[in-house]
Amino acid sequence: AEVLDACAAPGGKTLRLATRGHSVQAVDLEPHRLSLVEEGSCRVGIADRITTREHDWLTGPLPCGTQFAGVLVDAPCTALGIVRRHPEIRWRRLVSDPPAMAIRQREILKNAAVHVAEGGVLVYSVCSPLSEEGAGVVASLDGFRTRHAWSSAPPVGDEDAFQAFVLERV
């Protein structure tokens, strides 16, 4: 199946999808980060299954209008779920960051959702335990219902906190 990885860099999820046999269009905002995806695909020997494209989701959907069986949005977030591994995050974040980030996440999700084919799925994930960045963002999306939702918040032991949602078009 053809899959769109909307926030692809540095490429771990893209590579995983491609090694599972999917053709992946890897999209990211920054060309130098997309080069990491390209380098990884060459290293693993699956460059023929991955195409990369620079795009800013805050400007709208992809101009091509292509539909995909699956769309993955691992959205930029506050990363508060990985503070255990990256304690410096707690000193970089402001109280205003989660609401501002949620606005961006809603826009990215809305614009990427345009590319979900009829009968396709949309996966949304963040490495944040805040419902404002997870369920709150998903609830703002019209035309989709939640098929599955996962949250590892609060994390147990050495786990990171994350949220993930599998959505289907209604």
mmCIF file of C-alpha atoms in Angstrom:
data_model
loop_
_atom_site.group_PDB
_atom_site.id
_atom_site.type_symbol
_atom_site.label_atom_id
_atom_site.label_comp_id
_atom_site.label_asym_id
_atom_site.label_seq_id
_atom_site.Cartn_x
_atom_site.Cartn_y
_atom_site.Cartn_z
ATOM 1 C CA ALA A 1 0.000 0.000 0.000
ATOM 2 C CA GLU A 2 1.050 3.571 -0.540
ATOM 3 C CA VAL A 3 1.630 5.521 2.678
ATOM 4 C CA LEU A 4 2.275 9.186 3.421
ATOM 5 C CA ASP A 5 4.589 9.966 6.336
ATOM 6 C CA ALA A 6 3.671 13.620 6.821
ATOM 7 C CA CYS A 7 6.349 14.545 9.399
ATOM 8 C CA ALA A 8 8.981 12.064 8.302
ATOM 9 C CA ALA A 9 12.406 13.233 9.453
ATOM 10 C CA PRO A 10 14.662 11.784 10.673
ATOM 11 C CA GLY A 11 13.059 8.706 9.100
ATOM 12 C CA GLY A 12 12.733 5.867 11.602
ATOM 13 C CA LYS A 13 9.024 5.309 11.003
ATOM 14 C CA THR A 14 9.437 5.834 7.252
ATOM 15 C CA LEU A 15 12.112 3.140 7.100
ATOM 16 C CA ARG A 16 9.997 0.783 9.185
ATOM 17 C CA LEU A 17 7.014 1.226 6.855
ATOM 18 C CA ALA A 18 9.163 0.706 3.752
ATOM 19 C CA THR A 19 10.838 -2.431 5.131
ATOM 20 C CA ARG A 20 7.321 -3.798 5.669
ATOM 21 C CA GLY A 21 6.717 -3.498 1.920
ATOM 22 C CA HIS A 22 4.935 -0.149 1.711
ATOM 23 C CA SER A 23 5.756 2.566 -0.798
ATOM 24 C CA VAL A 24 6.249 5.683 1.314
ATOM 25 C CA GLN A 25 6.121 9.347 0.430
ATOM 26 C CA ALA A 26 8.191 10.997 3.165
ATOM 27 C CA VAL A 27 7.368 14.667 3.676
ATOM 28 C CA ASP A 28 9.065 17.121 5.988
ATOM 29 C CA LEU A 29 9.557 20.853 6.332
ATOM 30 C CA GLU A 30 13.348 20.939 6.289
ATOM 31 C CA PRO A 31 15.414 19.649 3.344
ATOM 32 C CA HIS A 32 18.483 18.882 5.478
ATOM 33 C CA ARG A 33 16.331 16.632 7.685
ATOM 34 C CA LEU A 34 14.863 14.909 4.613
ATOM 35 C CA SER A 35 18.423 14.052 3.603
ATOM 36 C CA LEU A 36 18.558 11.897 6.764
ATOM 37 C CA VAL A 37 15.579 9.924 5.428
ATOM 38 C CA GLU A 38 17.299 9.507 2.059
ATOM 39 C CA GLU A 39 20.583 8.422 3.665
ATOM 40 C CA GLY A 40 18.768 5.881 5.825
ATOM 41 C CA SER A 41 16.840 4.441 2.885
ATOM 42 C CA CYS A 42 20.076 3.978 0.913
ATOM 43 C CA ARG A 43 21.845 2.427 3.897
ATOM 44 C CA VAL A 44 19.029 -0.111 4.378
ATOM 45 C CA GLY A 45 18.709 -0.737 0.621
ATOM 46 C CA ILE A 46 15.109 0.416 0.208
ATOM 47 C CA ALA A 47 15.575 3.762 -1.566
ATOM 48 C CA ASP A 48 13.308 2.525 -4.371
ATOM 49 C CA ARG A 49 10.349 2.407 -1.940
ATOM 50 C CA ILE A 50 10.730 5.927 -0.532
ATOM 51 C CA THR A 51 10.277 9.305 -2.183
ATOM 52 C CA THR A 52 10.935 12.504 -0.282
ATOM 53 C CA ARG A 53 9.251 15.853 -0.593
ATOM 54 C CA GLU A 54 9.675 19.180 1.180
ATOM 55 C CA HIS A 55 6.397 20.717 2.346
ATOM 56 C CA ASP A 56 5.093 23.005 5.092
ATOM 57 C CA TRP A 57 1.782 21.554 6.310
ATOM 58 C CA LEU A 58 0.861 24.916 7.831
ATOM 59 C CA THR A 59 0.417 26.243 4.278
ATOM 60 C CA GLY A 60 -2.168 23.587 3.338
ATOM 61 C CA PRO A 61 -2.344 20.067 1.876
ATOM 62 C CA LEU A 62 0.126 18.823 -0.722
ATOM 63 C CA PRO A 63 -0.584 20.514 -4.059
ATOM 64 C CA CYS A 64 -0.692 17.147 -5.873
ATOM 65 C CA GLY A 65 -3.873 16.061 -4.066
ATOM 66 C CA THR A 66 -2.741 12.409 -4.019
ATOM 67 C CA GLN A 67 -4.696 10.022 -1.794
ATOM 68 C CA PHE A 68 -2.987 7.362 0.318
ATOM 69 C CA ALA A 69 -4.161 4.150 1.992
ATOM 70 C CA GLY A 70 -2.418 5.326 5.141
ATOM 71 C CA VAL A 71 -1.268 8.690 6.432
ATOM 72 C CA LEU A 72 1.037 8.991 9.446
ATOM 73 C CA VAL A 73 1.323 12.274 11.343
ATOM 74 C CA ASP A 74 3.920 11.989 14.111
ATOM 75 C CA ALA A 75 3.464 15.666 14.870
ATOM 76 C CA PRO A 76 6.002 18.108 16.233
ATOM 77 C CA CYS A 77 5.155 18.495 19.926
ATOM 78 C CA THR A 78 6.423 19.757 23.269
ATOM 79 C CA ALA A 79 8.242 16.408 23.742
ATOM 80 C CA LEU A 80 7.284 16.445 27.415
ATOM 81 C CA GLY A 81 6.895 12.668 27.229
ATOM 82 C CA ILE A 82 10.629 12.135 26.764
ATOM 83 C CA VAL A 83 11.843 14.374 29.602
ATOM 84 C CA ARG A 84 13.249 11.312 31.378
ATOM 85 C CA ARG A 85 15.747 10.821 28.548
ATOM 86 C CA HIS A 86 16.132 14.531 27.749
ATOM 87 C CA PRO A 87 15.851 16.476 31.024
ATOM 88 C CA GLU A 88 16.835 19.724 29.306
ATOM 89 C CA ILE A 89 13.353 19.833 27.738
ATOM 90 C CA ARG A 90 11.789 20.882 31.029
ATOM 91 C CA TRP A 91 13.944 24.035 31.042
ATOM 92 C CA ARG A 92 13.194 24.898 27.418
ATOM 93 C CA ARG A 93 9.416 24.796 27.656
ATOM 94 C CA LEU A 94 7.122 27.682 28.581
ATOM 95 C CA VAL A 95 3.558 27.489 29.878
ATOM 96 C CA SER A 96 2.464 28.972 26.541
ATOM 97 C CA ASP A 97 4.089 26.167 24.503
ATOM 98 C CA PRO A 98 1.389 23.454 24.723
ATOM 99 C CA PRO A 99 -1.499 25.667 23.522
ATOM 100 C CA ALA A 100 0.635 27.119 20.721
ATOM 101 C CA MET A 101 1.838 23.658 19.722
ATOM 102 C CA ALA A 102 -1.728 22.290 19.727
ATOM 103 C CA ILE A 103 -2.775 24.987 17.239
ATOM 104 C CA ARG A 104 0.031 23.911 14.886
ATOM 105 C CA GLN A 105 -0.779 20.222 15.403
ATOM 106 C CA ARG A 106 -4.453 20.743 14.525
ATOM 107 C CA GLU A 107 -3.487 22.519 11.304
ATOM 108 C CA ILE A 108 -0.949 19.859 10.321
ATOM 109 C CA LEU A 109 -3.427 17.045 11.043
ATOM 110 C CA LYS A 110 -6.262 18.765 9.159
ATOM 111 C CA ASN A 111 -4.107 19.348 6.070
ATOM 112 C CA ALA A 112 -2.576 15.860 6.062
ATOM 113 C CA ALA A 113 -6.028 14.262 6.546
ATOM 114 C CA VAL A 114 -7.049 15.536 3.103
ATOM 115 C CA HIS A 115 -4.772 12.841 1.658
ATOM 116 C CA VAL A 116 -6.469 9.841 3.327
ATOM 117 C CA ALA A 117 -8.150 7.704 0.664
ATOM 118 C CA GLU A 118 -11.667 6.359 1.114
ATOM 119 C CA GLY A 119 -11.329 3.385 3.461
ATOM 120 C CA GLY A 120 -7.835 4.501 4.476
ATOM 121 C CA VAL A 121 -6.475 5.217 7.931
ATOM 122 C CA LEU A 122 -4.890 8.231 9.566
ATOM 123 C CA VAL A 123 -2.456 7.678 12.435
ATOM 124 C CA TYR A 124 -1.694 10.624 14.720
ATOM 125 C CA SER A 125 0.971 10.446 17.419
ATOM 126 C CA VAL A 126 2.898 12.718 19.776
ATOM 127 C CA CYS A 127 5.550 12.133 22.439
ATOM 128 C CA SER A 128 3.625 14.226 24.926
ATOM 129 C CA PRO A 129 1.373 13.124 27.790
ATOM 130 C CA LEU A 130 -0.799 16.242 27.505
ATOM 131 C CA SER A 131 -4.354 15.637 26.301
ATOM 132 C CA GLU A 132 -4.181 19.113 24.777
ATOM 133 C CA GLU A 133 -1.663 17.743 22.269
ATOM 134 C CA GLY A 134 -3.334 14.343 21.843
ATOM 135 C CA ALA A 135 -7.055 13.765 22.287
ATOM 136 C CA GLY A 136 -7.759 17.497 22.066
ATOM 137 C CA VAL A 137 -6.144 17.727 18.636
ATOM 138 C CA VAL A 138 -7.862 14.573 17.371
ATOM 139 C CA ALA A 139 -11.271 15.796 18.609
ATOM 140 C CA SER A 140 -10.924 18.903 16.434
ATOM 141 C CA LEU A 141 -10.714 16.853 13.220
ATOM 142 C CA ASP A 142 -13.986 16.590 11.308
ATOM 143 C CA GLY A 143 -14.875 13.579 9.178
ATOM 144 C CA PHE A 144 -12.923 10.974 11.162
ATOM 145 C CA ARG A 145 -13.634 8.730 14.110
ATOM 146 C CA THR A 146 -11.162 7.137 16.494
ATOM 147 C CA ARG A 147 -10.755 3.412 15.881
ATOM 148 C CA HIS A 148 -7.980 2.929 18.481
ATOM 149 C CA ALA A 149 -6.266 5.179 21.013
ATOM 150 C CA TRP A 150 -3.178 4.480 23.113
ATOM 151 C CA SER A 151 -1.515 6.473 25.829
ATOM 152 C CA SER A 152 1.449 5.606 27.989
ATOM 153 C CA ALA A 153 0.823 8.513 30.340
ATOM 154 C CA PRO A 154 1.804 8.491 33.041
ATOM 155 C CA PRO A 155 4.882 6.489 32.064
ATOM 156 C CA VAL A 156 5.920 3.500 34.161
ATOM 157 C CA GLY A 157 9.578 2.927 34.984
ATOM 158 C CA ASP A 158 11.821 3.706 32.038
ATOM 159 C CA GLU A 159 9.008 4.288 29.544
ATOM 160 C CA ASP A 160 8.442 7.465 27.606
ATOM 161 C CA ALA A 161 4.989 9.024 27.542
ATOM 162 C CA PHE A 162 3.253 9.096 24.177
ATOM 163 C CA GLN A 163 -0.190 9.119 22.639
ATOM 164 C CA ALA A 164 -1.282 7.529 19.373
ATOM 165 C CA PHE A 165 -4.621 7.418 17.582
ATOM 166 C CA VAL A 166 -5.790 5.369 14.606
ATOM 167 C CA LEU A 167 -8.543 7.293 12.857
ATOM 168 C CA GLU A 168 -10.847 6.288 10.040
ATOM 169 C CA ARG A 169 -12.798 8.458 7.663
ATOM 170 C CA VAL A 170 -16.568 8.537 8.333
#
